[in-house]
Coordinates of C-alpha atoms and ligand atoms in Angstrom, one line a residue:
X18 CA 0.0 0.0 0.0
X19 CA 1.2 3.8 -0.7
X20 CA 1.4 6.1 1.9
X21 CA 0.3 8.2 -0.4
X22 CA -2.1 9.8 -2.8
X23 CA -1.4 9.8 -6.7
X24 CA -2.7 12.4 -9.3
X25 CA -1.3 12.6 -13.1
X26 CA -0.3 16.1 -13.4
X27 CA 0.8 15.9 -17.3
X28 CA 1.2 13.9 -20.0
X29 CA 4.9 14.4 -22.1
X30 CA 4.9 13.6 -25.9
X31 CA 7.9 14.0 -28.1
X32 CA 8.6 17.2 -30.1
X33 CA 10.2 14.9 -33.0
X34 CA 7.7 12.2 -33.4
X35 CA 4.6 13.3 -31.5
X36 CA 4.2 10.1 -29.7
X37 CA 3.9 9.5 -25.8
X38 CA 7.2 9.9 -23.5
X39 CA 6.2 9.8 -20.4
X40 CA 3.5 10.5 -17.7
X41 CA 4.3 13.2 -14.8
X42 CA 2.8 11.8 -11.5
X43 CA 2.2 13.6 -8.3
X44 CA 2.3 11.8 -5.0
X45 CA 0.7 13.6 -2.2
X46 CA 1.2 12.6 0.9
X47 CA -1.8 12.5 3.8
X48 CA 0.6 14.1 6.1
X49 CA 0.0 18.0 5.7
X50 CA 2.3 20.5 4.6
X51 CA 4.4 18.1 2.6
X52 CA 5.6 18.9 -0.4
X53 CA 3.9 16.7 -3.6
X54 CA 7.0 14.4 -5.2
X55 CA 6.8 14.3 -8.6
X56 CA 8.1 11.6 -11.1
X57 CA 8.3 10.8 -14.4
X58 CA 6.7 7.0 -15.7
X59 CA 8.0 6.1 -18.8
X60 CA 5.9 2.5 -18.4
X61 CA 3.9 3.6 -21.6
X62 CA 6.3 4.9 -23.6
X63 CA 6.0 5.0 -27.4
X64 CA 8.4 7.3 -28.5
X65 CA 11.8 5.8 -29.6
X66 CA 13.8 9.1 -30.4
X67 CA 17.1 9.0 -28.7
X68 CA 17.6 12.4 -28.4
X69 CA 14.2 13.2 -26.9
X70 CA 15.0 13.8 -22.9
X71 CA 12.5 14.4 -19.8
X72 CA 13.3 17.9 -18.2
X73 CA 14.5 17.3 -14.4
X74 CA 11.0 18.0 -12.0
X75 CA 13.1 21.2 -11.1
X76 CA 13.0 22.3 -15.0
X77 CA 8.7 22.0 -15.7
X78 CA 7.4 24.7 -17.0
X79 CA 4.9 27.7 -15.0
X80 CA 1.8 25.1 -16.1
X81 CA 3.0 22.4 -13.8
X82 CA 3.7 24.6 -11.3
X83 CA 0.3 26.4 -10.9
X84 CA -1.2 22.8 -11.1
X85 CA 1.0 21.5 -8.7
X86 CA 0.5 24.1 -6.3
X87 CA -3.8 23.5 -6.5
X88 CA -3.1 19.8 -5.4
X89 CA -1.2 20.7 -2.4
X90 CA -3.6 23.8 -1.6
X91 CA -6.6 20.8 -2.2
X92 CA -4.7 17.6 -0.4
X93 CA -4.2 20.6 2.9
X94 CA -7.6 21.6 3.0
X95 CA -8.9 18.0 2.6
X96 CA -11.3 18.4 0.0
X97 CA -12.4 15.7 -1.7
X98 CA -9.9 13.0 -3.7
X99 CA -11.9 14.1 -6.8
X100 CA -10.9 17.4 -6.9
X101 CA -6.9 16.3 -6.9
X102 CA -7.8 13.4 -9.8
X103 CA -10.6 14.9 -12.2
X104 CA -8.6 16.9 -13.5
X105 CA -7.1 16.1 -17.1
X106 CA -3.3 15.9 -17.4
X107 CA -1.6 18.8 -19.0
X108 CA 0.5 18.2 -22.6
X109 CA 3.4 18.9 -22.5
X110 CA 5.9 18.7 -25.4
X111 CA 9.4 17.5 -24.9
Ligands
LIG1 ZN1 10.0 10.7 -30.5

């Protein structure tokens, strides 16, 4: 079991190809005031360019950001699981 709560935040596809790279995940933990951790999962990958790399969490652009900062503002004030998940996934190209 995770200790914590997952929401997909964005949805990379390549800039070369236009296929699926990867899928940006946010886990938010139940204990408040914790950051979200956010990971890349390249378990559906399509895209076979070599040169096409994921930017470091540090590196997302303002989008993932603002959306990152309404799950934590939603997983500290409790509100309801849907309002974390029900939320498309951004597209981002990389
Ligand atoms: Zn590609």
């Amino acid at each position: 079991m995770s200790p914590a709560r997952l929401s997909d935040v964005g949805i990379a596809s390549c800039r070369s190809c236009g296929r699926v790279v990867a899928t940006l995940r946010a886990e938010l933990s139940f204990t408040p005031g914790v950051e979200p951790a956010v990971h890349w999962y390249e378990s559906e990958r399509q895209c076979r360019c070599r040169a096409t790399r994921l930017p470091r969490p540090a590196a997302l652009p303002a989008s993932v950001k603002v959306r990152l900062g309404d799950l934590r503002a939603a997983a500290a004030a409790a509100r309801p699981w849907e309002e974390l998940t029900g939320r498309p996934p951004l597209r981002l190209v990389v």
